[in-house]
Short mmCIF file of C-alpha atoms and ligand atoms in Angstrom, two decimals:
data_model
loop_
_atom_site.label_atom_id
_atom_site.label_comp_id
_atom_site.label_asym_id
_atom_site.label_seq_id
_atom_site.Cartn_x
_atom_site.Cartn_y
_atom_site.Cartn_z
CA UNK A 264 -29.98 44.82 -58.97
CA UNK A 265 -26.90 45.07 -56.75
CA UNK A 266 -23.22 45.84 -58.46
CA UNK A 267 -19.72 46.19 -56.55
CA UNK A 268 -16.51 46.96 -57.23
CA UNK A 269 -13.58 45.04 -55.48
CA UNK A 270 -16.14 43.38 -53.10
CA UNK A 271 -15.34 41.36 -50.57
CA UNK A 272 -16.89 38.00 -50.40
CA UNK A 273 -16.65 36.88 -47.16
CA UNK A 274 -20.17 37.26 -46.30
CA UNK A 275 -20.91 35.19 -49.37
CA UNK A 276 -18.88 32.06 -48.24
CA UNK A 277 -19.76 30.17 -45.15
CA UNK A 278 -16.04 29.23 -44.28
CA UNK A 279 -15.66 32.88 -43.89
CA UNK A 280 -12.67 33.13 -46.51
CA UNK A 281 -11.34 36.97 -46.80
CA UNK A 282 -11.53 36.87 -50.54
CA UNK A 283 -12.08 39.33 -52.63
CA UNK A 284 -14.28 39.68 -55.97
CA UNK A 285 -14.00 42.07 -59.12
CA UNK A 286 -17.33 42.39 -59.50
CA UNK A 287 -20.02 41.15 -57.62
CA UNK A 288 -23.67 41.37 -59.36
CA UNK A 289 -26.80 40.35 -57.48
CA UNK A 290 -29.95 40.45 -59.76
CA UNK A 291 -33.93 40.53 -58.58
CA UNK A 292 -34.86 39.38 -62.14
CA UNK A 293 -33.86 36.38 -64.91
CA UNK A 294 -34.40 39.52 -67.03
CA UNK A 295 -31.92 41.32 -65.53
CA UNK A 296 -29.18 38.63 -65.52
CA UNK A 297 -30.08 38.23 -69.38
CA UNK A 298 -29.43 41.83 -70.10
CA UNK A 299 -26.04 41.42 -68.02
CA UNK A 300 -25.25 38.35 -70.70
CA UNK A 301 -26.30 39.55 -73.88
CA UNK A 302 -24.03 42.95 -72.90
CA UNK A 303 -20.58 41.06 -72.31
CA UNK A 304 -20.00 40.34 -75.82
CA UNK A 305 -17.13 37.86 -74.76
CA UNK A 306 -18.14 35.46 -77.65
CA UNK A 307 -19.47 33.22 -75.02
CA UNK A 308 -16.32 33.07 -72.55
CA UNK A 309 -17.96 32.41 -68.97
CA UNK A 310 -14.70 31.31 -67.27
CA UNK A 311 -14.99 34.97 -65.53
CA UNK A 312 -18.37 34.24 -64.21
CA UNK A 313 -18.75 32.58 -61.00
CA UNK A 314 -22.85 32.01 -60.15
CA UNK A 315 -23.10 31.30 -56.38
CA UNK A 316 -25.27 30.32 -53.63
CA UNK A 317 -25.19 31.15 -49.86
CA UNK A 318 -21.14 29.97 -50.65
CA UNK A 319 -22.13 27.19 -48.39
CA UNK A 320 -20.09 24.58 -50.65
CA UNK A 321 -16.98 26.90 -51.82
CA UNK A 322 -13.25 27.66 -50.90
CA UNK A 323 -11.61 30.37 -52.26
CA UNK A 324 -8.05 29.92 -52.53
CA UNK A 325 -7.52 33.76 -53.80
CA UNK A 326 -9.24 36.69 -55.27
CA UNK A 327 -11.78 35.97 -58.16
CA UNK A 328 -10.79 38.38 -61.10
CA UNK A 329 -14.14 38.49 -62.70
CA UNK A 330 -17.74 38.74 -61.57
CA UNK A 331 -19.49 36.50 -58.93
CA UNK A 332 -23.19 36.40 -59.65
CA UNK A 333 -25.53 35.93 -57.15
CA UNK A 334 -29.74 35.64 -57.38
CA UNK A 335 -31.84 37.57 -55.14
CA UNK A 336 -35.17 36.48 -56.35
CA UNK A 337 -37.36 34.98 -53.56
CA UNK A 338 -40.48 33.59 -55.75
CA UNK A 339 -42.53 30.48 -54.22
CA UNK A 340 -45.07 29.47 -56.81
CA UNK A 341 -47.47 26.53 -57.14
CA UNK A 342 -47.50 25.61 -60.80
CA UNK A 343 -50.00 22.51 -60.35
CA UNK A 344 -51.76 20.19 -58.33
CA UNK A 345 -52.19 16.63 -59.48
CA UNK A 346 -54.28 14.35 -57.27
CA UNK A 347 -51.48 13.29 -54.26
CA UNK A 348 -48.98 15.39 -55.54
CA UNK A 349 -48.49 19.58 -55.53
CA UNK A 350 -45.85 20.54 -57.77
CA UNK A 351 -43.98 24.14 -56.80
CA UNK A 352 -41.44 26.37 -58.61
CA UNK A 353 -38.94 28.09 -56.04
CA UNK A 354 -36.19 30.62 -57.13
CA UNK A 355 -33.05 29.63 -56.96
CA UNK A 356 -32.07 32.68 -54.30
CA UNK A 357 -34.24 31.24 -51.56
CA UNK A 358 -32.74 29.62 -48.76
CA UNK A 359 -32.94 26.52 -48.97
CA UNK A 360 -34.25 25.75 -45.03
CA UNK A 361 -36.74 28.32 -45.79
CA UNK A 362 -38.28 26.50 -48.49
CA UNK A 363 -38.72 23.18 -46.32
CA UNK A 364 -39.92 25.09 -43.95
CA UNK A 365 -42.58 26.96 -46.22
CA UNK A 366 -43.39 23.22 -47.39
CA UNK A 367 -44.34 22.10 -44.12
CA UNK A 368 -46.38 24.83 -43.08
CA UNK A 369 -47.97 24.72 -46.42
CA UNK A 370 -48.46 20.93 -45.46
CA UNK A 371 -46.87 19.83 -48.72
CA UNK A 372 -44.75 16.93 -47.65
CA UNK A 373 -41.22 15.15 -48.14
CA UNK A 374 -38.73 17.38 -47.88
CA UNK A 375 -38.56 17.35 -43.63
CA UNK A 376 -35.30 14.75 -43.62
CA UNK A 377 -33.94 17.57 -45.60
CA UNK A 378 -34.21 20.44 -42.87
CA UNK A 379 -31.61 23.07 -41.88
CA UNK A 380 -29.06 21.81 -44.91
CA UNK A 381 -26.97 25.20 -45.55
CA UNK A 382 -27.31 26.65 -48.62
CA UNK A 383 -29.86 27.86 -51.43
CA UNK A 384 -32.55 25.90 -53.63
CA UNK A 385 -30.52 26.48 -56.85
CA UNK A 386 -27.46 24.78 -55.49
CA UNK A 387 -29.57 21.84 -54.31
CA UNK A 388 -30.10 21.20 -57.63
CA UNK A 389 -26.73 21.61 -58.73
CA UNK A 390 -25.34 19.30 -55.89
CA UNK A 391 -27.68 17.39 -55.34
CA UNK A 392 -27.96 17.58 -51.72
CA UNK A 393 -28.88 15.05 -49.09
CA UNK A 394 -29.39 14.01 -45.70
CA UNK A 395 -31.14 11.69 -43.46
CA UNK A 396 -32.02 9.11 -46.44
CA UNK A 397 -33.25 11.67 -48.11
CA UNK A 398 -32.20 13.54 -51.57
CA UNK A 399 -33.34 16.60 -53.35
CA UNK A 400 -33.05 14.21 -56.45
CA UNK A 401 -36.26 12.92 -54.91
CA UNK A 402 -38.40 15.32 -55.36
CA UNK A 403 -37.17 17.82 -58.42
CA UNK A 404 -39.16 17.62 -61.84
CA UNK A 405 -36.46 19.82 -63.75
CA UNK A 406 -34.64 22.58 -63.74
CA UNK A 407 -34.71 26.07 -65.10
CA UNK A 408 -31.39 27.87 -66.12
CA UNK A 409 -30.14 30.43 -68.06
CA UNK A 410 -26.73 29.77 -70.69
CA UNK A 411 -24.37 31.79 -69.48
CA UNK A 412 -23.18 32.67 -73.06
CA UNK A 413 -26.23 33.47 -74.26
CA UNK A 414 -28.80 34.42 -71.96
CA UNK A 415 -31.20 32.26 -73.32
CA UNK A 416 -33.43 30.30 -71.11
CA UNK A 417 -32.75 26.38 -71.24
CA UNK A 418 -34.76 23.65 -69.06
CA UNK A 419 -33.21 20.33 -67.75
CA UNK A 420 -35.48 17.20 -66.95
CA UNK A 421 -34.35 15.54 -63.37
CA UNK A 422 -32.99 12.83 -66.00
CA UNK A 423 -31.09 15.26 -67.73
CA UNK A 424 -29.29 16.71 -64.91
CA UNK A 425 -28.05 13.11 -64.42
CA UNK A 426 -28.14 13.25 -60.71
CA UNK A 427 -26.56 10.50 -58.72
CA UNK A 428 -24.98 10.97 -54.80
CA UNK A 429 -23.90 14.45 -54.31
CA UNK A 430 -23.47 14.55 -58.10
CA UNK A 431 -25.33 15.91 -61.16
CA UNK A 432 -24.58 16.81 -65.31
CA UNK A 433 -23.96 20.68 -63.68
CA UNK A 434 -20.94 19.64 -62.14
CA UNK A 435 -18.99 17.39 -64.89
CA UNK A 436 -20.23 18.25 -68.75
CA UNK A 437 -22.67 21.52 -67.80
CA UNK A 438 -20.18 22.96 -65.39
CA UNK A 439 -19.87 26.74 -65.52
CA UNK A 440 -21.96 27.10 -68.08
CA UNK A 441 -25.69 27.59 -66.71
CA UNK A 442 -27.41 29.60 -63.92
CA UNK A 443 -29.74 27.58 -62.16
CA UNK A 444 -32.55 30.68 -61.87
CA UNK A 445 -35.71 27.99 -60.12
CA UNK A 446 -36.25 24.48 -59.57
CA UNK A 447 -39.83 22.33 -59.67
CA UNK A 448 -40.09 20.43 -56.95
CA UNK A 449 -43.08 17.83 -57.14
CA UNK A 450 -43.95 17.40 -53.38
CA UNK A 451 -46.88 15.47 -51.76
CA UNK A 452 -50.34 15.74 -49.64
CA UNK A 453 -49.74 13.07 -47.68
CA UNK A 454 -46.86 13.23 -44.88
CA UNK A 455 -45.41 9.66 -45.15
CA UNK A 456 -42.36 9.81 -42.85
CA UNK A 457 -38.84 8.25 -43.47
CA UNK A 458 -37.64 7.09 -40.14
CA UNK A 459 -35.02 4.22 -41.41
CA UNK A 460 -31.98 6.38 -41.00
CA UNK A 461 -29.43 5.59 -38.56
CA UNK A 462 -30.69 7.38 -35.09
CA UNK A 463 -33.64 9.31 -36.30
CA UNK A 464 -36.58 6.96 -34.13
CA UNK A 465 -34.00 6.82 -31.21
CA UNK A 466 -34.62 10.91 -31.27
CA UNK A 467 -37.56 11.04 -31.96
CA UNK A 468 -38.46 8.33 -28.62
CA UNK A 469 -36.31 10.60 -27.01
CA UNK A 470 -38.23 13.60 -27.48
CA UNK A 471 -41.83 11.74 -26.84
CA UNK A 472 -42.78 11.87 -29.85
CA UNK A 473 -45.23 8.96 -31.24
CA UNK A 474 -44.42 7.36 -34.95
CA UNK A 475 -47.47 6.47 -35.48
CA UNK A 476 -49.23 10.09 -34.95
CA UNK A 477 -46.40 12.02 -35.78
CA UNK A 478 -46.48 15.38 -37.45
CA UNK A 479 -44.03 16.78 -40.15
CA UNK A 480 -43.18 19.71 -37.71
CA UNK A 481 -41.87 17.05 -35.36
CA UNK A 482 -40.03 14.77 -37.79
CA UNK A 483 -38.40 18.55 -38.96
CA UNK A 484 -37.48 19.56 -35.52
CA UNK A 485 -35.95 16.40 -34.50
CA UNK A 486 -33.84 16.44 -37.46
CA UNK A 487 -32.93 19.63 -36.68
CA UNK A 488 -31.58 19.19 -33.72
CA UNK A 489 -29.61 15.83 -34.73
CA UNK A 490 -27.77 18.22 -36.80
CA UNK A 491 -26.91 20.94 -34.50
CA UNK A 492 -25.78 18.28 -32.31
CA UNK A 493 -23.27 17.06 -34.86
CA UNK A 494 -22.43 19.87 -37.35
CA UNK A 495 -20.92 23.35 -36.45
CA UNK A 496 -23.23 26.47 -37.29
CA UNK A 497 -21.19 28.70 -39.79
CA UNK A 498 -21.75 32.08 -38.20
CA UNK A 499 -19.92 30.60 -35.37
CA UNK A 500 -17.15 28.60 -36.75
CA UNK A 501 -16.67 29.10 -40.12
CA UNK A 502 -17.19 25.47 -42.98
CA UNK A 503 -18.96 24.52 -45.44
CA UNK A 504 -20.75 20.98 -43.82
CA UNK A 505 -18.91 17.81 -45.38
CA UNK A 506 -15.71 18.48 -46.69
CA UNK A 507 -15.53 15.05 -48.81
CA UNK A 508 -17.86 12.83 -49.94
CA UNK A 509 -18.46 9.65 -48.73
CA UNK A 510 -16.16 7.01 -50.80
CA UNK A 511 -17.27 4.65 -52.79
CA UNK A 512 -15.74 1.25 -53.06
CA UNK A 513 -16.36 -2.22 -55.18
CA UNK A 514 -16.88 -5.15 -53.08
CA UNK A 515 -13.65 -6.61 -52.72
CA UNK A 516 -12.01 -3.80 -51.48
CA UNK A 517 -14.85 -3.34 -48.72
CA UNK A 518 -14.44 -6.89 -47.64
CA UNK A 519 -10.79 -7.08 -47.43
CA UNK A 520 -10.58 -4.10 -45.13
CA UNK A 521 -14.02 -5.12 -43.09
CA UNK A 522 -11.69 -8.37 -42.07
CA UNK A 523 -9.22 -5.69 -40.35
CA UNK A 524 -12.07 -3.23 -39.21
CA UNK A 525 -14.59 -5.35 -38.30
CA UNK A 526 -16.89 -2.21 -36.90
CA UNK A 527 -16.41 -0.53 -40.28
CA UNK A 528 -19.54 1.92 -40.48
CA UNK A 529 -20.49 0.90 -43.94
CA UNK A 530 -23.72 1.22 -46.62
CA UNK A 531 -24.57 -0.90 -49.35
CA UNK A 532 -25.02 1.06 -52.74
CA UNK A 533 -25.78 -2.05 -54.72
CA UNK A 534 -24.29 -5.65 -55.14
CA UNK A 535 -20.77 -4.77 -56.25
CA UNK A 536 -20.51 -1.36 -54.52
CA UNK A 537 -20.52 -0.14 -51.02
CA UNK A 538 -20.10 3.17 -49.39
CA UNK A 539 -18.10 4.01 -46.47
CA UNK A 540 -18.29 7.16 -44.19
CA UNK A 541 -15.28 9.55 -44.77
CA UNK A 542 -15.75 10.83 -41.32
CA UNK A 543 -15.22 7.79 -39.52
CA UNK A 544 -11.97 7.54 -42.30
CA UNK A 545 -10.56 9.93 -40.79
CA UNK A 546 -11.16 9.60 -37.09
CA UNK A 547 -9.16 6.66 -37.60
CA UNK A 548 -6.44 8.43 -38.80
CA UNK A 549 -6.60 10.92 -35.70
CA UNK A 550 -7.50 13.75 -37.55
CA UNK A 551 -10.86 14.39 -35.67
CA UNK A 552 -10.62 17.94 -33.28
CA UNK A 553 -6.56 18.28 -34.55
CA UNK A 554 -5.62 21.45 -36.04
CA UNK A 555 -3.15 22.68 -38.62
CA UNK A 556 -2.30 26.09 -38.27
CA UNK A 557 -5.63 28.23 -38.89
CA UNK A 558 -7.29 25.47 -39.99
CA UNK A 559 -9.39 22.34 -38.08
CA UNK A 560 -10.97 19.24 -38.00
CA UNK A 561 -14.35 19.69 -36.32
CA UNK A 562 -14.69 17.79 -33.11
CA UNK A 563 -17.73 16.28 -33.54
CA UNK A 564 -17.55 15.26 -36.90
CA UNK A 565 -14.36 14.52 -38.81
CA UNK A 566 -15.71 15.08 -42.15
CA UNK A 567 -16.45 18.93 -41.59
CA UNK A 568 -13.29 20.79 -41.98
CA UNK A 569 -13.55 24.26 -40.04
CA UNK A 570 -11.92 27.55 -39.94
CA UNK A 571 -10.46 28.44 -36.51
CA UNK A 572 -10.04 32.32 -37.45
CA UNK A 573 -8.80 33.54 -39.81
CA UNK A 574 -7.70 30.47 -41.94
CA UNK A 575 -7.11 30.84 -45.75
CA UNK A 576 -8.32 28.94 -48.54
CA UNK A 577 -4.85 27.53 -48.90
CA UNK A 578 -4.53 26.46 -45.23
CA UNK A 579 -7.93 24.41 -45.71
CA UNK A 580 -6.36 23.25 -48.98
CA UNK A 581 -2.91 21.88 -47.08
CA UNK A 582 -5.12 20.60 -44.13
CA UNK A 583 -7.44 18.71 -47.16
CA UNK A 584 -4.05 16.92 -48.20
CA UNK A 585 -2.54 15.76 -45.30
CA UNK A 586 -6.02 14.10 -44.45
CA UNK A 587 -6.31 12.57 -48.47
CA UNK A 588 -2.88 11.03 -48.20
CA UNK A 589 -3.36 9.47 -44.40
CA UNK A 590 -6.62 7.77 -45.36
CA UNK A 591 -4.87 6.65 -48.84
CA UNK A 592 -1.51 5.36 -46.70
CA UNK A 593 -3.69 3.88 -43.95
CA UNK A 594 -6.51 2.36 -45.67
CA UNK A 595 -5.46 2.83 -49.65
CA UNK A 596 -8.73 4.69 -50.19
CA UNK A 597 -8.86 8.30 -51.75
CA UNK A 598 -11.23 10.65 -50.44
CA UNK A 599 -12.47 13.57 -52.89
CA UNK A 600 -13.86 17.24 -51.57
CA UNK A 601 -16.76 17.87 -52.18
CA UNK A 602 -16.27 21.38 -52.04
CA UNK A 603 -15.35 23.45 -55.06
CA UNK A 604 -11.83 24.88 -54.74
CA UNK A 605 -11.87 28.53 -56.67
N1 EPU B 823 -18.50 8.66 -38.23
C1 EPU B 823 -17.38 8.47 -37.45
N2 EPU B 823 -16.65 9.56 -37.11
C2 EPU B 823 -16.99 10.82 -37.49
C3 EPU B 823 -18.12 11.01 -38.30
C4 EPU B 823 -18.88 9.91 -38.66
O1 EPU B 823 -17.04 7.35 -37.10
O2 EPU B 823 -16.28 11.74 -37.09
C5 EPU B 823 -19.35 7.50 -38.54
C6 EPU B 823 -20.65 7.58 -37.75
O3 EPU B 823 -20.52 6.99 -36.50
C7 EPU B 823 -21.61 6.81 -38.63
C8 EPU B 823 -21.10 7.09 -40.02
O4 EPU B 823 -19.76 7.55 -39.89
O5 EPU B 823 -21.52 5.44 -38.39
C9 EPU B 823 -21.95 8.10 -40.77
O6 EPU B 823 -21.97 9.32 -40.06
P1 EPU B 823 -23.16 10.40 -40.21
O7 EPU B 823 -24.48 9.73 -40.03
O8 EPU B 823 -22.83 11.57 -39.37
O9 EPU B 823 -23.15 10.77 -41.73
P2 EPU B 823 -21.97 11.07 -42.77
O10 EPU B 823 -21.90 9.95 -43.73
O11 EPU B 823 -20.72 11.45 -42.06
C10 EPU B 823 -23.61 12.18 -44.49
C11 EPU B 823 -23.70 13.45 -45.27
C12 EPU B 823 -24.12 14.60 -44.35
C13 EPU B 823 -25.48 14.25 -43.77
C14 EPU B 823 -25.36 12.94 -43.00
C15 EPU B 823 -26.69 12.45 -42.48
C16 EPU B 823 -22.10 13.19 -47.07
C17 EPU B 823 -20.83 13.66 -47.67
N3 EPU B 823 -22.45 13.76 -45.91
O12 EPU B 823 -22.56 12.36 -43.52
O13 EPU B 823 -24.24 15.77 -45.14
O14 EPU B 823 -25.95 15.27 -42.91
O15 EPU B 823 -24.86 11.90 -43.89
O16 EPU B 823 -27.47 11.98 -43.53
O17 EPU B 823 -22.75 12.34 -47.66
C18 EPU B 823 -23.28 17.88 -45.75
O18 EPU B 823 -23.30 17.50 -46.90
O19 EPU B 823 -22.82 19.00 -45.46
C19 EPU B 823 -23.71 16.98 -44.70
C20 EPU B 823 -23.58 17.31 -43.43
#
């Protein structure tokens, strides 16, 4: 177990933020984080605890004046196998590229779509991350956590978390108020691809690589390398990958503006709603590669909002705003971050 003072947190936040932290505690154990609980005596008060991940999803907008917790546990363990399927508990602390990658060499499939997505395995399950046509929602059984008031151990079925696109109960009614400590993943034996996603068999013809013979290793490089194409590496430019999520609109309102924007990129969700990329939102409004003081609008994709040096939470924040009310003025849609202001 790891405890600072007045730490900074910069390292723990992938837009590279100078905040600063009361306490940081890093634990190797669920034991340990109990113990830290069950000593608070705060009558159950966690607004002064903060669990995080890699930070890959967070923007400080100041100092945190109470104590970040972060899990340093790196346990892969198979739990059962079940005809096709192998199911797998992973600590929360593990990265969560380094799981897929453990998966595939392990040759336990379905995760590949999900490759080099920032972050750790607890926050997958919080946020329910995606990519590719792919969710984590897909393959998690439930959930383990730890109450924050009370140190005692609490498990969430998949329906229980309540996940839906970049969504789950841990960010609305559960919020704050459990440590995700592992996740069960049920995975598979047999690699069956999912190729349907926009661009993903142009790559893959690109690279030589046959559909019909092809190997999860390929299907996981390919996708990585879509994604460095298109999304900025932290450790070179600070962010925290898409800055919104993609909007969700009835029917009606999609129709009436495909009339004007006939080349609207645009998903179907299901017969009354459709979903429309923020990215290409905001192009429209000229936002992509402009800058507002420190902070940016990536060039390459207008829905990752990036830290030219030295940028502070709040000149994300103002950048965020301008961009919410142009899309609302120009196309009377609001955009929502998907990153948690602290
Ligand atoms: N588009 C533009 N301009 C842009 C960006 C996108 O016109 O600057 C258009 C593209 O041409 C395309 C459409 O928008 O027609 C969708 O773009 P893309 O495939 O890049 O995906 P996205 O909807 O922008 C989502 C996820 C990404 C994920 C990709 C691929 C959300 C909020 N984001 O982005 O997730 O990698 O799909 O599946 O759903 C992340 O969460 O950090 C992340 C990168």
């Amino acid at each position: 177990m790891i405890i600072k003072d007045n730490c900074s947190l910069r390292e723990h936040n992938t837009f590279g933020i100078a905040a600063r932290a009361a306490h940081l505690l890093e634990y190797d154990s669920v034991e340990e984080l109990q113990a830290f609980i069950r000593k608070r005596n705060v009558s159950g008060d966690t607004s002064a605890l903060l669990h995080i991940g890699s930070g890959s999803n967070l923007l400080f907008l100041g100092d945190f004046d109470g104590t970040v917790l972060h899990s340093r546990k790196q346990e892969i363990h198979v739990t059962a196998n079940e005809g096709d399927y192998v199911y797998v508990r992973v600590s929360a602390g593990i990265q969560w590229d380094a799981w897929v990658q453990y998966a595939v060499d392990s040759r336990w499939y379905g995760l590949e779509n999900l490759s080099l997505i920032p972050g750790e395995v607890g926050a997958s399950a919080v946020q329910n991350i995606g990519a590719y046509g792919s969710e984590a929602k897909d393959f998690i059984i439930f959930v383990d956590t730890i109450d924050l008031r009370t140190g005692d151990i609490r498990h969430f079925t998949a329906e229980e978390c309540r996940y839906g696109y970049r969504d789950s109960a841990f960010k609305h009614e559960l919020r704050g108020r459990y440590a995700v400590t592992h996740v069960h993943f049920r995975l598979s034996h047999e690699f069956r691809p999912h190729l349907d996603y926009g661009g993903i068999r142009s790559a893959l013809a690109e690279r030589g690589y046959d559909e019909t013979n092809l190997t999860a290793e390929q299907l996981r490089q390919t996708i990585i390398e879509i994604r460095r194409a298109k999304l900025p590496e932290p450790s070179e430019l600070g962010n925290a990958g898409s800055f919104f999520t993609n909007p969700i609109v009835g029917r009606d309102v999609y129709e009436r503006l495909a009339s004007d924007y006939p080349t609207m990129p645009h998903y179907d969700v299901d017969e009354r709603h459709v979903k429309i990329p923020a990215g290409w939102l905001i192009e429209q409004c000229g936002w992509k590669g402009k800058a507002l003081g420190r902070a940016g609008v990536y060039e390459r994709q207008a829905l990752v909002l990036v830290n030219l040096g030295g940028a502070t939470g709040d000149d994300v924040k103002t950048l965020c705003e301008r961009i919410q009310a142009d899309v609302s003025a120009r196309f009377g849609i609001e955009i929502v971050p998907e990153v948690n202001f602290i």
